[in-house]
JSON list of C-alpha atoms in Angstrom, two decimals:
[
{"chain": "A", "resi": 1, "resn": "MET", "atom": "CA", "xyz": [78.28, -83.44, 125.11]},
{"chain": "A", "resi": 2, "resn": "ASN", "atom": "CA", "xyz": [77.75, -79.86, 126.05]},
{"chain": "A", "resi": 3, "resn": "PHE", "atom": "CA", "xyz": [76.74, -77.94, 129.13]},
{"chain": "A", "resi": 4, "resn": "PHE", "atom": "CA", "xyz": [73.02, -77.73, 128.30]},
{"chain": "A", "resi": 5, "resn": "ARG", "atom": "CA", "xyz": [72.68, -81.39, 127.50]},
{"chain": "A", "resi": 6, "resn": "LEU", "atom": "CA", "xyz": [74.55, -82.48, 130.61]},
{"chain": "A", "resi": 7, "resn": "LEU", "atom": "CA", "xyz": [72.40, -80.19, 132.74]},
{"chain": "A", "resi": 8, "resn": "GLY", "atom": "CA", "xyz": [69.31, -81.51, 130.95]},
{"chain": "A", "resi": 9, "resn": "ASP", "atom": "CA", "xyz": [70.28, -85.12, 131.58]},
{"chain": "A", "resi": 10, "resn": "LEU", "atom": "CA", "xyz": [71.06, -84.38, 135.21]},
{"chain": "A", "resi": 11, "resn": "SER", "atom": "CA", "xyz": [67.68, -82.72, 135.52]},
{"chain": "A", "resi": 12, "resn": "HIS", "atom": "CA", "xyz": [66.10, -85.84, 134.02]},
{"chain": "A", "resi": 13, "resn": "LEU", "atom": "CA", "xyz": [67.97, -88.00, 136.53]},
{"chain": "A", "resi": 14, "resn": "ALA", "atom": "CA", "xyz": [66.91, -85.68, 139.34]},
{"chain": "A", "resi": 15, "resn": "SER", "atom": "CA", "xyz": [63.26, -85.98, 138.30]},
{"chain": "A", "resi": 16, "resn": "ILE", "atom": "CA", "xyz": [63.41, -89.76, 138.69]},
{"chain": "A", "resi": 17, "resn": "PHE", "atom": "CA", "xyz": [65.07, -89.53, 142.10]},
{"chain": "A", "resi": 18, "resn": "ILE", "atom": "CA", "xyz": [62.47, -86.98, 143.20]},
{"chain": "A", "resi": 19, "resn": "LEU", "atom": "CA", "xyz": [59.70, -89.34, 142.11]},
{"chain": "A", "resi": 20, "resn": "LEU", "atom": "CA", "xyz": [61.28, -92.31, 143.90]},
{"chain": "A", "resi": 21, "resn": "HIS", "atom": "CA", "xyz": [61.79, -90.16, 146.99]},
{"chain": "A", "resi": 22, "resn": "LYS", "atom": "CA", "xyz": [58.16, -89.02, 146.89]},
{"chain": "A", "resi": 23, "resn": "ILE", "atom": "CA", "xyz": [56.82, -92.57, 146.63]},
{"chain": "A", "resi": 24, "resn": "GLN", "atom": "CA", "xyz": [59.13, -93.97, 149.29]},
{"chain": "A", "resi": 25, "resn": "THR", "atom": "CA", "xyz": [58.87, -91.22, 151.91]},
{"chain": "A", "resi": 26, "resn": "THR", "atom": "CA", "xyz": [55.11, -90.74, 151.65]},
{"chain": "A", "resi": 27, "resn": "ARG", "atom": "CA", "xyz": [54.70, -94.50, 151.04]},
{"chain": "A", "resi": 28, "resn": "SER", "atom": "CA", "xyz": [52.17, -93.52, 148.43]},
{"chain": "A", "resi": 29, "resn": "CYS", "atom": "CA", "xyz": [51.91, -92.91, 144.70]},
{"chain": "A", "resi": 30, "resn": "ARG", "atom": "CA", "xyz": [48.92, -90.64, 145.11]},
{"chain": "A", "resi": 31, "resn": "GLY", "atom": "CA", "xyz": [48.90, -87.90, 142.51]},
{"chain": "A", "resi": 32, "resn": "ILE", "atom": "CA", "xyz": [51.17, -89.79, 140.10]},
{"chain": "A", "resi": 33, "resn": "SER", "atom": "CA", "xyz": [49.71, -90.92, 136.79]},
{"chain": "A", "resi": 34, "resn": "PHE", "atom": "CA", "xyz": [50.37, -94.60, 136.23]},
{"chain": "A", "resi": 35, "resn": "LYS", "atom": "CA", "xyz": [49.61, -94.11, 132.55]},
{"chain": "A", "resi": 36, "resn": "THR", "atom": "CA", "xyz": [52.35, -91.50, 132.14]},
{"chain": "A", "resi": 37, "resn": "GLN", "atom": "CA", "xyz": [54.78, -93.88, 133.86]},
{"chain": "A", "resi": 38, "resn": "VAL", "atom": "CA", "xyz": [53.78, -96.71, 131.51]},
{"chain": "A", "resi": 39, "resn": "LEU", "atom": "CA", "xyz": [54.36, -94.40, 128.55]},
{"chain": "A", "resi": 40, "resn": "TYR", "atom": "CA", "xyz": [57.87, -93.61, 129.80]},
{"chain": "A", "resi": 41, "resn": "VAL", "atom": "CA", "xyz": [58.72, -97.32, 129.94]},
{"chain": "A", "resi": 42, "resn": "VAL", "atom": "CA", "xyz": [57.50, -97.66, 126.35]},
{"chain": "A", "resi": 43, "resn": "VAL", "atom": "CA", "xyz": [59.53, -94.56, 125.38]},
{"chain": "A", "resi": 44, "resn": "PHE", "atom": "CA", "xyz": [62.76, -95.83, 126.91]},
{"chain": "A", "resi": 45, "resn": "VAL", "atom": "CA", "xyz": [62.46, -99.40, 125.67]},
{"chain": "A", "resi": 46, "resn": "THR", "atom": "CA", "xyz": [61.66, -98.38, 122.09]},
{"chain": "A", "resi": 47, "resn": "ARG", "atom": "CA", "xyz": [64.35, -95.69, 121.99]},
{"chain": "A", "resi": 48, "resn": "TYR", "atom": "CA", "xyz": [67.18, -97.68, 123.46]},
{"chain": "A", "resi": 49, "resn": "LEU", "atom": "CA", "xyz": [66.86, -100.78, 121.28]},
{"chain": "A", "resi": 50, "resn": "ASP", "atom": "CA", "xyz": [70.36, -99.87, 120.06]},
{"chain": "A", "resi": 51, "resn": "LEU", "atom": "CA", "xyz": [71.63, -101.33, 123.33]},
{"chain": "A", "resi": 52, "resn": "LEU", "atom": "CA", "xyz": [71.07, -104.69, 121.68]},
{"chain": "A", "resi": 53, "resn": "THR", "atom": "CA", "xyz": [73.52, -103.84, 118.89]},
{"chain": "A", "resi": 54, "resn": "PHE", "atom": "CA", "xyz": [76.36, -103.30, 121.37]},
{"chain": "A", "resi": 55, "resn": "GLN", "atom": "CA", "xyz": [77.53, -100.30, 119.39]},
{"chain": "A", "resi": 56, "resn": "PHE", "atom": "CA", "xyz": [78.42, -98.10, 122.31]},
{"chain": "A", "resi": 57, "resn": "HIS", "atom": "CA", "xyz": [78.52, -94.32, 122.16]},
{"chain": "A", "resi": 58, "resn": "SER", "atom": "CA", "xyz": [80.08, -94.00, 125.58]},
{"chain": "A", "resi": 59, "resn": "ILE", "atom": "CA", "xyz": [79.89, -95.51, 129.03]},
{"chain": "A", "resi": 60, "resn": "TYR", "atom": "CA", "xyz": [77.86, -92.47, 130.10]},
{"chain": "A", "resi": 61, "resn": "ASN", "atom": "CA", "xyz": [75.35, -93.08, 127.33]},
{"chain": "A", "resi": 62, "resn": "THR", "atom": "CA", "xyz": [74.96, -96.79, 128.05]},
{"chain": "A", "resi": 63, "resn": "VAL", "atom": "CA", "xyz": [74.74, -96.43, 131.82]},
{"chain": "A", "resi": 64, "resn": "MET", "atom": "CA", "xyz": [72.12, -93.70, 131.53]},
{"chain": "A", "resi": 65, "resn": "LYS", "atom": "CA", "xyz": [70.04, -95.75, 129.10]},
{"chain": "A", "resi": 66, "resn": "LEU", "atom": "CA", "xyz": [70.10, -98.77, 131.38]},
{"chain": "A", "resi": 67, "resn": "PHE", "atom": "CA", "xyz": [69.23, -96.58, 134.33]},
{"chain": "A", "resi": 68, "resn": "PHE", "atom": "CA", "xyz": [66.25, -94.98, 132.59]},
{"chain": "A", "resi": 69, "resn": "ILE", "atom": "CA", "xyz": [64.85, -98.35, 131.51]},
{"chain": "A", "resi": 70, "resn": "GLY", "atom": "CA", "xyz": [65.46, -99.96, 134.90]},
{"chain": "A", "resi": 71, "resn": "SER", "atom": "CA", "xyz": [64.17, -97.11, 137.04]},
{"chain": "A", "resi": 72, "resn": "SER", "atom": "CA", "xyz": [61.03, -96.62, 134.95]},
{"chain": "A", "resi": 73, "resn": "ILE", "atom": "CA", "xyz": [60.15, -100.31, 135.27]},
{"chain": "A", "resi": 74, "resn": "TYR", "atom": "CA", "xyz": [60.90, -100.17, 139.00]},
{"chain": "A", "resi": 75, "resn": "ILE", "atom": "CA", "xyz": [58.47, -97.24, 139.33]},
{"chain": "A", "resi": 76, "resn": "LEU", "atom": "CA", "xyz": [55.74, -99.31, 137.67]},
{"chain": "A", "resi": 77, "resn": "TYR", "atom": "CA", "xyz": [56.46, -102.06, 140.19]},
{"chain": "A", "resi": 78, "resn": "LEU", "atom": "CA", "xyz": [56.18, -99.59, 143.08]},
{"chain": "A", "resi": 79, "resn": "MET", "atom": "CA", "xyz": [52.90, -98.27, 141.77]},
{"chain": "A", "resi": 80, "resn": "ARG", "atom": "CA", "xyz": [51.30, -101.56, 140.79]},
{"chain": "A", "resi": 81, "resn": "VAL", "atom": "CA", "xyz": [52.59, -103.92, 143.47]},
{"chain": "A", "resi": 82, "resn": "ARG", "atom": "CA", "xyz": [54.27, -102.30, 146.43]},
{"chain": "A", "resi": 83, "resn": "PHE", "atom": "CA", "xyz": [52.00, -99.30, 146.93]},
{"chain": "A", "resi": 84, "resn": "ARG", "atom": "CA", "xyz": [49.08, -100.48, 144.86]},
{"chain": "A", "resi": 85, "resn": "PRO", "atom": "CA", "xyz": [46.34, -99.43, 147.33]},
{"chain": "A", "resi": 86, "resn": "THR", "atom": "CA", "xyz": [47.49, -95.81, 147.09]},
{"chain": "A", "resi": 87, "resn": "ASN", "atom": "CA", "xyz": [47.06, -95.75, 143.34]},
{"chain": "A", "resi": 88, "resn": "ASP", "atom": "CA", "xyz": [43.65, -94.44, 142.31]},
{"chain": "A", "resi": 89, "resn": "PRO", "atom": "CA", "xyz": [42.92, -95.34, 138.68]},
{"chain": "A", "resi": 90, "resn": "SER", "atom": "CA", "xyz": [39.57, -93.52, 138.75]},
{"chain": "A", "resi": 91, "resn": "ILE", "atom": "CA", "xyz": [41.26, -90.13, 138.30]},
{"chain": "A", "resi": 92, "resn": "ASP", "atom": "CA", "xyz": [43.87, -91.40, 135.83]},
{"chain": "A", "resi": 93, "resn": "THR", "atom": "CA", "xyz": [41.50, -91.47, 132.92]},
{"chain": "A", "resi": 94, "resn": "PHE", "atom": "CA", "xyz": [43.41, -90.10, 129.96]},
{"chain": "A", "resi": 95, "resn": "ARG", "atom": "CA", "xyz": [42.98, -92.40, 126.95]},
{"chain": "A", "resi": 96, "resn": "ILE", "atom": "CA", "xyz": [46.54, -93.31, 126.01]},
{"chain": "A", "resi": 97, "resn": "GLU", "atom": "CA", "xyz": [45.48, -95.10, 122.85]},
{"chain": "A", "resi": 98, "resn": "TYR", "atom": "CA", "xyz": [44.84, -91.60, 121.45]},
{"chain": "A", "resi": 99, "resn": "LEU", "atom": "CA", "xyz": [48.55, -90.96, 121.96]},
{"chain": "A", "resi": 100, "resn": "LEU", "atom": "CA", "xyz": [49.97, -94.35, 120.96]},
{"chain": "A", "resi": 101, "resn": "GLY", "atom": "CA", "xyz": [48.06, -94.57, 117.66]},
{"chain": "A", "resi": 102, "resn": "PRO", "atom": "CA", "xyz": [48.97, -91.19, 116.20]},
{"chain": "A", "resi": 103, "resn": "CYS", "atom": "CA", "xyz": [52.60, -91.58, 117.35]},
{"chain": "A", "resi": 104, "resn": "ALA", "atom": "CA", "xyz": [52.80, -94.94, 115.57]},
{"chain": "A", "resi": 105, "resn": "VAL", "atom": "CA", "xyz": [51.42, -93.37, 112.39]},
{"chain": "A", "resi": 106, "resn": "LEU", "atom": "CA", "xyz": [53.79, -90.39, 112.65]},
{"chain": "A", "resi": 107, "resn": "SER", "atom": "CA", "xyz": [56.78, -92.67, 113.12]},
{"chain": "A", "resi": 108, "resn": "LEU", "atom": "CA", "xyz": [55.88, -94.52, 109.92]},
{"chain": "A", "resi": 109, "resn": "ILE", "atom": "CA", "xyz": [55.74, -91.23, 108.02]},
{"chain": "A", "resi": 110, "resn": "PHE", "atom": "CA", "xyz": [58.67, -89.39, 109.64]},
{"chain": "A", "resi": 111, "resn": "ASN", "atom": "CA", "xyz": [61.77, -91.44, 110.34]},
{"chain": "A", "resi": 112, "resn": "TYR", "atom": "CA", "xyz": [65.40, -91.78, 109.29]},
{"chain": "A", "resi": 113, "resn": "GLY", "atom": "CA", "xyz": [64.96, -95.17, 107.64]},
{"chain": "A", "resi": 114, "resn": "TYR", "atom": "CA", "xyz": [62.59, -98.10, 107.59]},
{"chain": "A", "resi": 115, "resn": "THR", "atom": "CA", "xyz": [64.59, -100.25, 109.96]},
{"chain": "A", "resi": 116, "resn": "TRP", "atom": "CA", "xyz": [63.85, -101.99, 113.26]},
{"chain": "A", "resi": 117, "resn": "LEU", "atom": "CA", "xyz": [65.93, -99.35, 115.06]},
{"chain": "A", "resi": 118, "resn": "GLU", "atom": "CA", "xyz": [64.81, -96.16, 113.31]},
{"chain": "A", "resi": 119, "resn": "ILE", "atom": "CA", "xyz": [61.05, -96.60, 113.38]},
{"chain": "A", "resi": 120, "resn": "PRO", "atom": "CA", "xyz": [60.88, -97.40, 117.12]},
{"chain": "A", "resi": 121, "resn": "TRP", "atom": "CA", "xyz": [63.35, -94.55, 117.72]},
{"chain": "A", "resi": 122, "resn": "SER", "atom": "CA", "xyz": [61.13, -92.10, 115.88]},
{"chain": "A", "resi": 123, "resn": "PHE", "atom": "CA", "xyz": [58.04, -93.48, 117.64]},
{"chain": "A", "resi": 124, "resn": "SER", "atom": "CA", "xyz": [59.71, -92.96, 121.02]},
{"chain": "A", "resi": 125, "resn": "ILE", "atom": "CA", "xyz": [60.56, -89.36, 120.20]},
{"chain": "A", "resi": 126, "resn": "PHE", "atom": "CA", "xyz": [56.94, -88.59, 119.31]},
{"chain": "A", "resi": 127, "resn": "LEU", "atom": "CA", "xyz": [55.58, -90.53, 122.26]},
{"chain": "A", "resi": 128, "resn": "GLU", "atom": "CA", "xyz": [57.88, -88.83, 124.75]},
{"chain": "A", "resi": 129, "resn": "SER", "atom": "CA", "xyz": [56.67, -85.45, 123.58]},
{"chain": "A", "resi": 130, "resn": "VAL", "atom": "CA", "xyz": [53.13, -86.26, 124.78]},
{"chain": "A", "resi": 131, "resn": "ALA", "atom": "CA", "xyz": [53.82, -88.80, 127.54]},
{"chain": "A", "resi": 132, "resn": "ILE", "atom": "CA", "xyz": [53.32, -86.21, 130.29]},
{"chain": "A", "resi": 133, "resn": "LEU", "atom": "CA", "xyz": [49.74, -85.50, 129.16]},
{"chain": "A", "resi": 134, "resn": "PRO", "atom": "CA", "xyz": [48.00, -88.11, 131.39]},
{"chain": "A", "resi": 135, "resn": "GLN", "atom": "CA", "xyz": [49.91, -86.64, 134.36]},
{"chain": "A", "resi": 136, "resn": "LEU", "atom": "CA", "xyz": [48.95, -83.06, 133.50]},
{"chain": "A", "resi": 137, "resn": "PHE", "atom": "CA", "xyz": [45.38, -84.16, 132.83]},
{"chain": "A", "resi": 138, "resn": "MET", "atom": "CA", "xyz": [45.24, -85.76, 136.27]},
{"chain": "A", "resi": 139, "resn": "LEU", "atom": "CA", "xyz": [46.57, -82.55, 137.82]},
{"chain": "A", "resi": 140, "resn": "GLN", "atom": "CA", "xyz": [43.89, -80.63, 135.99]},
{"chain": "A", "resi": 141, "resn": "ARG", "atom": "CA", "xyz": [41.22, -82.96, 137.34]},
{"chain": "A", "resi": 142, "resn": "THR", "atom": "CA", "xyz": [42.31, -82.88, 140.96]},
{"chain": "A", "resi": 143, "resn": "GLY", "atom": "CA", "xyz": [43.15, -79.18, 140.78]},
{"chain": "A", "resi": 144, "resn": "GLU", "atom": "CA", "xyz": [46.01, -79.50, 143.25]},
{"chain": "A", "resi": 145, "resn": "ALA", "atom": "CA", "xyz": [49.20, -81.46, 143.85]},
{"chain": "A", "resi": 146, "resn": "GLU", "atom": "CA", "xyz": [51.67, -82.28, 146.56]},
{"chain": "A", "resi": 147, "resn": "THR", "atom": "CA", "xyz": [54.68, -79.97, 146.36]},
{"chain": "A", "resi": 148, "resn": "ILE", "atom": "CA", "xyz": [57.08, -82.85, 145.77]},
{"chain": "A", "resi": 149, "resn": "THR", "atom": "CA", "xyz": [55.02, -84.00, 142.79]},
{"chain": "A", "resi": 150, "resn": "THR", "atom": "CA", "xyz": [55.29, -80.53, 141.30]},
{"chain": "A", "resi": 151, "resn": "HIS", "atom": "CA", "xyz": [59.09, -80.66, 141.78]},
{"chain": "A", "resi": 152, "resn": "TYR", "atom": "CA", "xyz": [59.09, -83.92, 139.84]},
{"chain": "A", "resi": 153, "resn": "ILE", "atom": "CA", "xyz": [57.15, -82.43, 136.92]},
{"chain": "A", "resi": 154, "resn": "ALA", "atom": "CA", "xyz": [59.23, -79.25, 137.00]},
{"chain": "A", "resi": 155, "resn": "ALA", "atom": "CA", "xyz": [62.48, -81.25, 136.79]},
{"chain": "A", "resi": 156, "resn": "LEU", "atom": "CA", "xyz": [61.10, -83.11, 133.75]},
{"chain": "A", "resi": 157, "resn": "GLY", "atom": "CA", "xyz": [60.13, -79.79, 132.17]},
{"chain": "A", "resi": 158, "resn": "ALA", "atom": "CA", "xyz": [63.59, -78.36, 132.84]},
{"chain": "A", "resi": 159, "resn": "TYR", "atom": "CA", "xyz": [65.16, -81.39, 131.20]},
{"chain": "A", "resi": 160, "resn": "ARG", "atom": "CA", "xyz": [63.14, -80.83, 128.04]},
{"chain": "A", "resi": 161, "resn": "ALA", "atom": "CA", "xyz": [63.69, -77.08, 128.04]},
{"chain": "A", "resi": 162, "resn": "LEU", "atom": "CA", "xyz": [67.47, -77.55, 128.35]},
{"chain": "A", "resi": 163, "resn": "TYR", "atom": "CA", "xyz": [67.58, -79.77, 125.28]},
{"chain": "A", "resi": 164, "resn": "ILE", "atom": "CA", "xyz": [66.56, -76.79, 123.13]},
{"chain": "A", "resi": 165, "resn": "PRO", "atom": "CA", "xyz": [69.69, -74.67, 123.80]},
{"chain": "A", "resi": 166, "resn": "ASN", "atom": "CA", "xyz": [71.61, -77.95, 123.42]},
{"chain": "A", "resi": 167, "resn": "TRP", "atom": "CA", "xyz": [70.35, -78.30, 119.84]},
{"chain": "A", "resi": 168, "resn": "ILE", "atom": "CA", "xyz": [71.06, -74.65, 119.08]},
{"chain": "A", "resi": 169, "resn": "PHE", "atom": "CA", "xyz": [74.57, -75.12, 120.44]},
{"chain": "A", "resi": 170, "resn": "ARG", "atom": "CA", "xyz": [75.07, -78.27, 118.40]},
{"chain": "A", "resi": 171, "resn": "TYR", "atom": "CA", "xyz": [73.77, -76.58, 115.27]},
{"chain": "A", "resi": 172, "resn": "PHE", "atom": "CA", "xyz": [76.55, -73.98, 115.49]},
{"chain": "A", "resi": 173, "resn": "THR", "atom": "CA", "xyz": [79.36, -76.21, 116.73]},
{"chain": "A", "resi": 174, "resn": "GLU", "atom": "CA", "xyz": [78.79, -79.40, 114.73]},
{"chain": "A", "resi": 175, "resn": "ASP", "atom": "CA", "xyz": [78.45, -80.04, 111.07]},
{"chain": "A", "resi": 176, "resn": "ASN", "atom": "CA", "xyz": [75.32, -82.16, 110.86]},
{"chain": "A", "resi": 177, "resn": "GLY", "atom": "CA", "xyz": [72.44, -79.80, 110.35]},
{"chain": "A", "resi": 178, "resn": "VAL", "atom": "CA", "xyz": [69.20, -80.09, 112.27]},
{"chain": "A", "resi": 179, "resn": "ASP", "atom": "CA", "xyz": [67.43, -83.20, 113.44]},
{"chain": "A", "resi": 180, "resn": "ALA", "atom": "CA", "xyz": [63.95, -82.09, 112.52]},
{"chain": "A", "resi": 181, "resn": "ILE", "atom": "CA", "xyz": [62.19, -84.99, 114.24]},
{"chain": "A", "resi": 182, "resn": "ALA", "atom": "CA", "xyz": [63.82, -84.48, 117.62]},
{"chain": "A", "resi": 183, "resn": "VAL", "atom": "CA", "xyz": [63.66, -80.68, 117.45]},
{"chain": "A", "resi": 184, "resn": "VAL", "atom": "CA", "xyz": [59.99, -80.36, 116.45]},
{"chain": "A", "resi": 185, "resn": "ALA", "atom": "CA", "xyz": [58.88, -83.01, 118.94]},
{"chain": "A", "resi": 186, "resn": "GLY", "atom": "CA", "xyz": [61.11, -81.44, 121.59]},
{"chain": "A", "resi": 187, "resn": "ILE", "atom": "CA", "xyz": [59.62, -77.99, 121.11]},
{"chain": "A", "resi": 188, "resn": "VAL", "atom": "CA", "xyz": [56.08, -79.41, 121.29]},
{"chain": "A", "resi": 189, "resn": "GLN", "atom": "CA", "xyz": [57.00, -81.30, 124.43]},
{"chain": "A", "resi": 190, "resn": "THR", "atom": "CA", "xyz": [58.49, -78.25, 126.10]},
{"chain": "A", "resi": 191, "resn": "ALA", "atom": "CA", "xyz": [55.46, -76.17, 125.16]},
{"chain": "A", "resi": 192, "resn": "LEU", "atom": "CA", "xyz": [53.20, -78.60, 127.05]},
{"chain": "A", "resi": 193, "resn": "TYR", "atom": "CA", "xyz": [54.99, -77.61, 130.26]},
{"chain": "A", "resi": 194, "resn": "VAL", "atom": "CA", "xyz": [54.50, -73.86, 129.86]},
{"chain": "A", "resi": 195, "resn": "ASP", "atom": "CA", "xyz": [51.19, -73.63, 131.73]},
{"chain": "A", "resi": 196, "resn": "PHE", "atom": "CA", "xyz": [52.41, -75.85, 134.51]},
{"chain": "A", "resi": 197, "resn": "GLY", "atom": "CA", "xyz": [55.75, -74.01, 134.67]},
{"chain": "A", "resi": 198, "resn": "TRP", "atom": "CA", "xyz": [54.00, -70.67, 135.10]},
{"chain": "A", "resi": 199, "resn": "ILE", "atom": "CA", "xyz": [52.06, -71.88, 138.15]},
{"chain": "A", "resi": 200, "resn": "TYR", "atom": "CA", "xyz": [55.16, -73.63, 139.49]},
{"chain": "A", "resi": 201, "resn": "PHE", "atom": "CA", "xyz": [57.24, -70.45, 139.34]},
{"chain": "A", "resi": 202, "resn": "THR", "atom": "CA", "xyz": [54.57, -68.07, 140.57]},
{"chain": "A", "resi": 203, "resn": "LYS", "atom": "CA", "xyz": [53.15, -70.26, 143.33]},
{"chain": "A", "resi": 204, "resn": "VAL", "atom": "CA", "xyz": [55.19, -73.28, 144.41]},
{"chain": "A", "resi": 205, "resn": "LEU", "atom": "CA", "xyz": [58.55, -71.53, 144.34]},
{"chain": "A", "resi": 206, "resn": "GLN", "atom": "CA", "xyz": [57.01, -68.67, 146.35]},
{"chain": "A", "resi": 207, "resn": "GLY", "atom": "CA", "xyz": [56.15, -71.17, 149.04]},
{"chain": "A", "resi": 208, "resn": "GLN", "atom": "CA", "xyz": [52.49, -71.64, 148.18]},
{"chain": "A", "resi": 209, "resn": "LYS", "atom": "CA", "xyz": [50.63, -74.85, 147.50]},
{"chain": "A", "resi": 210, "resn": "PHE", "atom": "CA", "xyz": [50.09, -75.92, 143.91]},
{"chain": "A", "resi": 211, "resn": "GLU", "atom": "CA", "xyz": [46.44, -75.15, 143.26]},
{"chain": "A", "resi": 212, "resn": "LEU", "atom": "CA", "xyz": [44.69, -74.45, 140.02]},
{"chain": "A", "resi": 213, "resn": "PRO", "atom": "CA", "xyz": [42.17, -71.63, 139.88]},
{"chain": "A", "resi": 214, "resn": "ALA", "atom": "CA", "xyz": [38.67, -73.04, 140.22]},
{"chain": "B", "resi": 1, "resn": "ILE", "atom": "CA", "xyz": [70.35, -83.30, 103.45]},
{"chain": "B", "resi": 2, "resn": "ALA", "atom": "CA", "xyz": [72.61, -84.14, 106.34]},
{"chain": "B", "resi": 3, "resn": "THR", "atom": "CA", "xyz": [71.32, -86.80, 108.68]},
{"chain": "B", "resi": 4, "resn": "PRO", "atom": "CA", "xyz": [72.41, -85.70, 112.12]},
{"chain": "B", "resi": 5, "resn": "ASP", "atom": "CA", "xyz": [73.56, -88.25, 114.62]},
{"chain": "B", "resi": 6, "resn": "VAL", "atom": "CA", "xyz": [70.99, -87.49, 117.26]},
{"chain": "B", "resi": 7, "resn": "HIS", "atom": "CA", "xyz": [71.01, -91.05, 118.41]},
{"chain": "B", "resi": 8, "resn": "ASP", "atom": "CA", "xyz": [73.84, -90.14, 120.73]},
{"chain": "B", "resi": 9, "resn": "GLU", "atom": "CA", "xyz": [71.31, -88.19, 122.80]},
{"chain": "B", "resi": 10, "resn": "LEU", "atom": "CA", "xyz": [69.20, -89.70, 125.52]}
]
């Protein structure tokens, strides 16, 4: 554990609390892509299958994994059951099969072993790197977003960005080389946030509304 | 090639 990773994980935690806060205070999931949230459940469940082996890394690790799985499923419940009428599927039109298929193929080509833990792990790494796309696509379509929604996406972007210095730090302080799968997917994932991040920094953080140029 | 233990990350 190092500073960047801890800060990244805390940022990830913060993003979930921001999302829950947004849904509960506005009593609405307007502006949130249900498809992205489904993808996150798939990501967490496929990545944390090692929970079933009971080979613990640390209490921190296990508690966080359980929290990410639990909270992501809870968010689906909020969107599909509790605040269902506020969820508008007609603007959430990204075809996620175009993400799931290629990620499945990639995980069969690039993995650390053909086992029931490694292939889903690899799949989850690839899928996470593109899981935000339906959300960004929705933002693109509506052309604007509630400020709190942009804080949620920004916190997710910060989490991914912070994992990069974490890997650089680990490369120099540990003796295990580079995890090419996580690093390449992580860089791709972070790059997807660049456009959004630019508008977030230049508009939202200056007190303006998040609006895309027409 | 070293196989890094990245599985300790979230």
